[in-house]
mmCIF file of C-alpha atoms in Angstrom:
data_model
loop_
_atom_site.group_PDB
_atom_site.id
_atom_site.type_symbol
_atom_site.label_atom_id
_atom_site.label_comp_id
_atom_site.label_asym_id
_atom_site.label_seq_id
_atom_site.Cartn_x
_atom_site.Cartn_y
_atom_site.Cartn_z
ATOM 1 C CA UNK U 414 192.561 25.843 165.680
ATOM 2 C CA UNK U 415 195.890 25.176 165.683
ATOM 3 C CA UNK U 416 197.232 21.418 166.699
ATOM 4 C CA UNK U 417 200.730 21.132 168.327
ATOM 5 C CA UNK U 418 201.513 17.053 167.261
ATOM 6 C CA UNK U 419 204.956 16.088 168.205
ATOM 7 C CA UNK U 420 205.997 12.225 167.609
ATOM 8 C CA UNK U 421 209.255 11.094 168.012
ATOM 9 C CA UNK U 422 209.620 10.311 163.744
ATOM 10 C CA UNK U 423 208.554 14.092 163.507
ATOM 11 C CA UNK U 424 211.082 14.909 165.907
ATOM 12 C CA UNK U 425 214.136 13.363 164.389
ATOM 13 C CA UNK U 426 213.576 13.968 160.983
ATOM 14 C CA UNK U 427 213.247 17.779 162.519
ATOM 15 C CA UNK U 428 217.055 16.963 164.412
ATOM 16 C CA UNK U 429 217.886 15.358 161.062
ATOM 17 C CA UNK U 430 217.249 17.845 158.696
ATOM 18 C CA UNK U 431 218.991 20.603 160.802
ATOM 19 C CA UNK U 432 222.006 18.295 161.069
ATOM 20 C CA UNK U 433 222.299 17.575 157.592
ATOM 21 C CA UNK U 434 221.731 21.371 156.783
ATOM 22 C CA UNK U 435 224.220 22.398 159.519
ATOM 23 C CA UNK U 436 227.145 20.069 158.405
ATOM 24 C CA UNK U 437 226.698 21.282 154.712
ATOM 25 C CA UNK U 438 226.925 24.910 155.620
ATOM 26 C CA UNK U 439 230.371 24.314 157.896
ATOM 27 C CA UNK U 440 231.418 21.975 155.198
ATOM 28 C CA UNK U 441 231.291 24.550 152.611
ATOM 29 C CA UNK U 442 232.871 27.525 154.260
ATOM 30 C CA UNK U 443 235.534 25.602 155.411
ATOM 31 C CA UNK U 444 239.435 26.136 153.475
ATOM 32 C CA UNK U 445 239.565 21.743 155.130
ATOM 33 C CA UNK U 446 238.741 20.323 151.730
ATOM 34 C CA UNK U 447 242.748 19.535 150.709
ATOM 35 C CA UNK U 448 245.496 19.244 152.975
ATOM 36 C CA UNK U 449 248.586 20.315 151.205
ATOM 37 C CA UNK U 450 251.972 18.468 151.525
ATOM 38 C CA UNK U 451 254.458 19.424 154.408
ATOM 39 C CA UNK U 452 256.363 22.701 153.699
ATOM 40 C CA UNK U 453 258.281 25.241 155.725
ATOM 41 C CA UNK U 454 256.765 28.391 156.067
ATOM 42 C CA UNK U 455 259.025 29.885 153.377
ATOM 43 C CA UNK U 456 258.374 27.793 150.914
ATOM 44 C CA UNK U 457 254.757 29.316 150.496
ATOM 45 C CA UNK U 458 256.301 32.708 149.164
ATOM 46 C CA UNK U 459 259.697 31.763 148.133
ATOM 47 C CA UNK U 460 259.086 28.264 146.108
ATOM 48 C CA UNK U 461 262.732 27.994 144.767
ATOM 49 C CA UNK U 462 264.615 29.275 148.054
ATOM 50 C CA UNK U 463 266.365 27.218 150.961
ATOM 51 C CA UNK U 464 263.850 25.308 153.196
ATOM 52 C CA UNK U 465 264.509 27.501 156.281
ATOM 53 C CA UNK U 466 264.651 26.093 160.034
ATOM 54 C CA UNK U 467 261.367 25.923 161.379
ATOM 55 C CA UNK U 468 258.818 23.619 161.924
ATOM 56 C CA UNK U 469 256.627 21.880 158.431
ATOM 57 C CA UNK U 470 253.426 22.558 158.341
ATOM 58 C CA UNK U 471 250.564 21.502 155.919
ATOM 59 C CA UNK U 472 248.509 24.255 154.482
ATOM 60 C CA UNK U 473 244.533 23.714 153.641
ATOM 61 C CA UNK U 474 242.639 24.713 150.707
ATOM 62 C CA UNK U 475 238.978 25.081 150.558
ATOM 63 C CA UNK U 476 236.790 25.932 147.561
ATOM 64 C CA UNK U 477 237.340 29.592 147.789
ATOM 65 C CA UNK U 478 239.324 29.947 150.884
ATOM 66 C CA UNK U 479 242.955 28.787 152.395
ATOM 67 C CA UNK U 480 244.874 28.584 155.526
ATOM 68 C CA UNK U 481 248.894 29.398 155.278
ATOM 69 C CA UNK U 482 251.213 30.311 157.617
ATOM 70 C CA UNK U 483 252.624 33.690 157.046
ATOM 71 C CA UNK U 484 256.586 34.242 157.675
ATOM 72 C CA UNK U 485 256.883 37.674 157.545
ATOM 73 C CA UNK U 486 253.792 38.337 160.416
ATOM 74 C CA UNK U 487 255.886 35.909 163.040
ATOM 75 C CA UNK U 488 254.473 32.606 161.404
ATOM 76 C CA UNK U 489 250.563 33.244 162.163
ATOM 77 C CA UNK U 490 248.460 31.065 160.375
ATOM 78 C CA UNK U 491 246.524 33.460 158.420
ATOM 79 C CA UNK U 492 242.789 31.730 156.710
ATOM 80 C CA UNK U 493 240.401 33.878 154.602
ATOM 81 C CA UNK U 494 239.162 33.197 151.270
ATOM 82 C CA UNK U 495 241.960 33.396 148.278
ATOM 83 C CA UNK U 496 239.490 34.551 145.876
ATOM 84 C CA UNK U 497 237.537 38.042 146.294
ATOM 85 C CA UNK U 498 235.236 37.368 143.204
ATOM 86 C CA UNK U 499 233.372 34.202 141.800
ATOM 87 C CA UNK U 500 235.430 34.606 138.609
ATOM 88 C CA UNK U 501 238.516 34.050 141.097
ATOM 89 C CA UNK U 502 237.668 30.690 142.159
ATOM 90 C CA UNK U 503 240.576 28.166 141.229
ATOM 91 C CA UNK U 504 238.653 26.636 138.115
ATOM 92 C CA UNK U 505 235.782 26.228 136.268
ATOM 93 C CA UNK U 506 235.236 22.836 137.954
ATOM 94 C CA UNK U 507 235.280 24.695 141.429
ATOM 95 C CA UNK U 508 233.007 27.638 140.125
ATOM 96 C CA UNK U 509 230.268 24.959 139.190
ATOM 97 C CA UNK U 510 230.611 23.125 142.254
ATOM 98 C CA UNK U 511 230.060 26.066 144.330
ATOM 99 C CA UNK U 512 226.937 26.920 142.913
ATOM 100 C CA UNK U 513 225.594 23.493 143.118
ATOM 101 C CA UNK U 514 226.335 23.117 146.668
ATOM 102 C CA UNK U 515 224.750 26.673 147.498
ATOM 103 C CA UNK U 516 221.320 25.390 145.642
ATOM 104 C CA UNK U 517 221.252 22.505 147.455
ATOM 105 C CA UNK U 518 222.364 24.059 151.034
ATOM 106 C CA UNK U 519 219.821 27.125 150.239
ATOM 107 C CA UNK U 520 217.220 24.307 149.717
ATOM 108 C CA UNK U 521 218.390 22.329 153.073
ATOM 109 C CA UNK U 522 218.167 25.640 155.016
ATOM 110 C CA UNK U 523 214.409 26.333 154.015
ATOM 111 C CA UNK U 524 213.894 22.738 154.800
ATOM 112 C CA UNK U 525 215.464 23.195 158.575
ATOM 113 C CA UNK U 526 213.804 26.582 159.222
ATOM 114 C CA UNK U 527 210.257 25.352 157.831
ATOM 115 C CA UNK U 528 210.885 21.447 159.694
ATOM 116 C CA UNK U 529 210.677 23.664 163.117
ATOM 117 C CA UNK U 530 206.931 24.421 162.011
ATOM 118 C CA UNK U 531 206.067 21.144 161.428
ATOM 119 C CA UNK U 532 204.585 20.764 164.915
ATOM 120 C CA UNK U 533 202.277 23.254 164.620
ATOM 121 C CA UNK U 534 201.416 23.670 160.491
ATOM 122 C CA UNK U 535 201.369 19.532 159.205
ATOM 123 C CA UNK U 536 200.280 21.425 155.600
ATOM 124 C CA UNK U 537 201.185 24.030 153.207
ATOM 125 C CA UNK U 538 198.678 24.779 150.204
ATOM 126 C CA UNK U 539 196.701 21.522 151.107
ATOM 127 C CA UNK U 540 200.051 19.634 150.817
ATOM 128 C CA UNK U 541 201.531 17.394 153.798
ATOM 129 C CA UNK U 542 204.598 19.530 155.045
ATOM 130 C CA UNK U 543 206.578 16.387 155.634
ATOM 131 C CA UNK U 544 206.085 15.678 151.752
ATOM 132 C CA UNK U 545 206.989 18.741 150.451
ATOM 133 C CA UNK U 546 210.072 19.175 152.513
ATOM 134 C CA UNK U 547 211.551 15.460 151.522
ATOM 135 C CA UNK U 548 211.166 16.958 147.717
ATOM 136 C CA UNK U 549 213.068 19.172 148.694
ATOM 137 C CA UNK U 550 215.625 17.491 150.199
ATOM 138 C CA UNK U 551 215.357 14.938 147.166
ATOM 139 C CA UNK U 552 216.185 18.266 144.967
ATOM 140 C CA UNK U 553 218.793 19.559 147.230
ATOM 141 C CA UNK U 554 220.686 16.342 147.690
ATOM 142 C CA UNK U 555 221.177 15.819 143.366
ATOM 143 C CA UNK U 556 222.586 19.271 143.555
ATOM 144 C CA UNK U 557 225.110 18.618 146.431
ATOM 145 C CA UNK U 558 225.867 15.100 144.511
ATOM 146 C CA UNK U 559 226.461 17.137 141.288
ATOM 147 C CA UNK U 560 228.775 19.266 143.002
ATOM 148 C CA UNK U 561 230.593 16.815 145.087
ATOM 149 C CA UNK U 562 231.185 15.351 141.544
ATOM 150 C CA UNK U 563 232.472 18.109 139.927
ATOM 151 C CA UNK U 564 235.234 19.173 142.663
ATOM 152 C CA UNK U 565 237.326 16.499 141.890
ATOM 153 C CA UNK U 566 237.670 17.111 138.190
ATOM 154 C CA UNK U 567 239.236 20.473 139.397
ATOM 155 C CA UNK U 568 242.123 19.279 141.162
ATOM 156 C CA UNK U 569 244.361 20.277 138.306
ATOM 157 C CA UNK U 570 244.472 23.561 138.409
ATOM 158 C CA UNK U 571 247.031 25.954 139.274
ATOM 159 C CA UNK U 572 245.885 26.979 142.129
ATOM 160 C CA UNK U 573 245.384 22.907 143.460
ATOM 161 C CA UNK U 574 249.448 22.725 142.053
ATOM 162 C CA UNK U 575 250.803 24.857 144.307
ATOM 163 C CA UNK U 576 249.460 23.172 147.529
ATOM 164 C CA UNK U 577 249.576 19.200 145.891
ATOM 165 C CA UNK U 578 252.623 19.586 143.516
ATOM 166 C CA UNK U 579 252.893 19.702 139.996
ATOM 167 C CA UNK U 580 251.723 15.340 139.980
ATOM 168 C CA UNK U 581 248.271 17.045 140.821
ATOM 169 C CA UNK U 582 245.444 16.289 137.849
ATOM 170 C CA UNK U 583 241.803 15.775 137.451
ATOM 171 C CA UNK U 584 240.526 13.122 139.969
ATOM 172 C CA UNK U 585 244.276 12.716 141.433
ATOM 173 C CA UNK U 586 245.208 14.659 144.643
ATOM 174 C CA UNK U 587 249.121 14.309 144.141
ATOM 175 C CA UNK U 588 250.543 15.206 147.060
ATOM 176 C CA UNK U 589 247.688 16.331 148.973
ATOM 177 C CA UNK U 590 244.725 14.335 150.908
ATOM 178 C CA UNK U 591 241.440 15.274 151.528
ATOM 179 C CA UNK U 592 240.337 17.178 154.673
ATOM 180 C CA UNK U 593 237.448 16.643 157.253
ATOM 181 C CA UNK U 594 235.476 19.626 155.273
ATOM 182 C CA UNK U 595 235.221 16.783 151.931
ATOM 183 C CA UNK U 596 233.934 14.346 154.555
ATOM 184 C CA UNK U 597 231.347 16.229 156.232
ATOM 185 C CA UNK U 598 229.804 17.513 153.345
ATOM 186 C CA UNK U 599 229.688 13.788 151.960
ATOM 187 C CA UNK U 600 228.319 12.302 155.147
ATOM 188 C CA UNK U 601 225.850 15.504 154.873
ATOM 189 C CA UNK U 602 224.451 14.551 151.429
ATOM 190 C CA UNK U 603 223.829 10.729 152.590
ATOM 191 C CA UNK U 604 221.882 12.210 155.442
ATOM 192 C CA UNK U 605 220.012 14.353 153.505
ATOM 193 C CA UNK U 606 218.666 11.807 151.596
ATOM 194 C CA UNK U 607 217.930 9.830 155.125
ATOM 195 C CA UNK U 608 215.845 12.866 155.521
ATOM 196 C CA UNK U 609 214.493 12.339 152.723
ATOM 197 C CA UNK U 610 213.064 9.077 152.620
ATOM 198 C CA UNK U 611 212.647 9.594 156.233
ATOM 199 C CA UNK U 612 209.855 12.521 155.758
ATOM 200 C CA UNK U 613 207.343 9.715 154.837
ATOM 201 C CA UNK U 614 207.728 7.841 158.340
ATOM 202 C CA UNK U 615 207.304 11.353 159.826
ATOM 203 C CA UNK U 616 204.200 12.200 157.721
ATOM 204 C CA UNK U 617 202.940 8.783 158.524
ATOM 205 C CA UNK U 618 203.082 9.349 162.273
ATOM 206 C CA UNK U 619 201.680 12.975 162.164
ATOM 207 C CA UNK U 620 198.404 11.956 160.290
ATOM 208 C CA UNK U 621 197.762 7.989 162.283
ATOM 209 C CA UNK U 622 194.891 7.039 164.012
ATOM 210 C CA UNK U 623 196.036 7.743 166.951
ATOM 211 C CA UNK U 624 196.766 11.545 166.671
ATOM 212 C CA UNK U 625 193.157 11.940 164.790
ATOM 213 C CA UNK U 626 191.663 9.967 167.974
ATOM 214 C CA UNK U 627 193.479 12.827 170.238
ATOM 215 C CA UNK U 628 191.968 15.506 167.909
ATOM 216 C CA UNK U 629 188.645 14.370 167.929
ATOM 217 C CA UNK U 630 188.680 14.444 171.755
ATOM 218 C CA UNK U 631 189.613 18.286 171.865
ATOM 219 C CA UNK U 632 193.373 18.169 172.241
ATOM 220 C CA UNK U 633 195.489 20.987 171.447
ATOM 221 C CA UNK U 634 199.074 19.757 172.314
ATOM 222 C CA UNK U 635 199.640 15.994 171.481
ATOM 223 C CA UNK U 636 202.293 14.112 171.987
ATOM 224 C CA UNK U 637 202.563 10.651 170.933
ATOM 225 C CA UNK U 638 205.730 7.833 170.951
#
């Protein structure tokens, strides 16, 4: 028979989970990572001409994507990903980061879709759910530190020059800051190891007295504070 427990831990760590998976999927896709300096759109094909009139703008590099305006399409801001292949990605550095971060949001996705379960299945192969999944996170969070580690070092490549000037070098931006993208996936590593730690309180809530009290009396659906 199949036991519906909901608790409020269980619950959040669920909300958690899919959070913490959701902001390191955006995060990752997103060109946000570096904001390049102020430029005229001109200046993006023509590097040695005349500024031109218009209006500066700063363009956005992401690990394998970039925003730029385009002055030859009546200044649309055109964003897709700069390289087609993995071998294209702007440096080694990059390449390595990307795979880290798509181990450890692969393994935050599982977590997410399988954390939805939880109510219903509190086991898999005799092993608490809740344990199993805050492994996982465990695992997945190393990877996205690894790779949050590694992106810096690849800030002096050519491709990183061209938005943050030629001052641009391992570990210094130049003339460039870091975007929202950076952030999110760096607030979304913290919480996954929240999640983490936090499966035990959920696991702890799931299996208490109280909710083997409501089995015992013939309860399918329980919900406990």
């Amino acid at each position: 028979m199949c036991h519906v427990i909901v608790t409020c831990r269980s619950m959040l760590w669920t909300l958690l989970s899919i959070v913490a998976a959701s902001s390191e999927l955006i995060a990752f896709m997103s060109t946000d990572w570096l904001v390049g300096f102020p430029r005229t759109p001109d200046a993006v094909f023509g590097p040695h001409a005349v500024a031109s009139s218009g209006e500066d703008y700063r363009p956005t590099l992401g690990i394998y994507g970039r925003c730029l305006i385009l002055p030859h399409v009546h200044r649309r801001v055109l964003c897709g990903p700069y390289a087609v292949h993995f071998g294209e990605i702007a440096s080694g550095f990059w390449q390595a980061t990307s795979i880290f971060l798509a181990a450890g949001i692969l393994l935050l996705c599982a977590v997410a879709f399988i954390s939805i379960f939880s109510m219903c299945f509190q086991s898999i192969m005799k092993k608490s759910i809740f344990n199993v999944c805050g492994l996982l996170q465990a695992i997945g969070g190393l990877f996205l530190i690894l790779g949050l580690m590694l992106y810096p070092a690849g800030w002096g490549s050519d491709k990183v020059q061209l938005y943050c000037g030629p001052d641009a070098s391992p570990y210094n931006l130049g003339q460039c800051s870091t975007g929202w993208a950076f952030y999110t996936a760096l607030g979304g590593t913290v919480l996954t190891f929240i999640c983490a730690v936090f499966s035990a309180q959920a696991e702890i809530a799931t299996s208490s007295d109280k909710v083997q009290e409501e089995i015992e009396e013939g309860k399918s659906l329980i919900c406990l504070l």
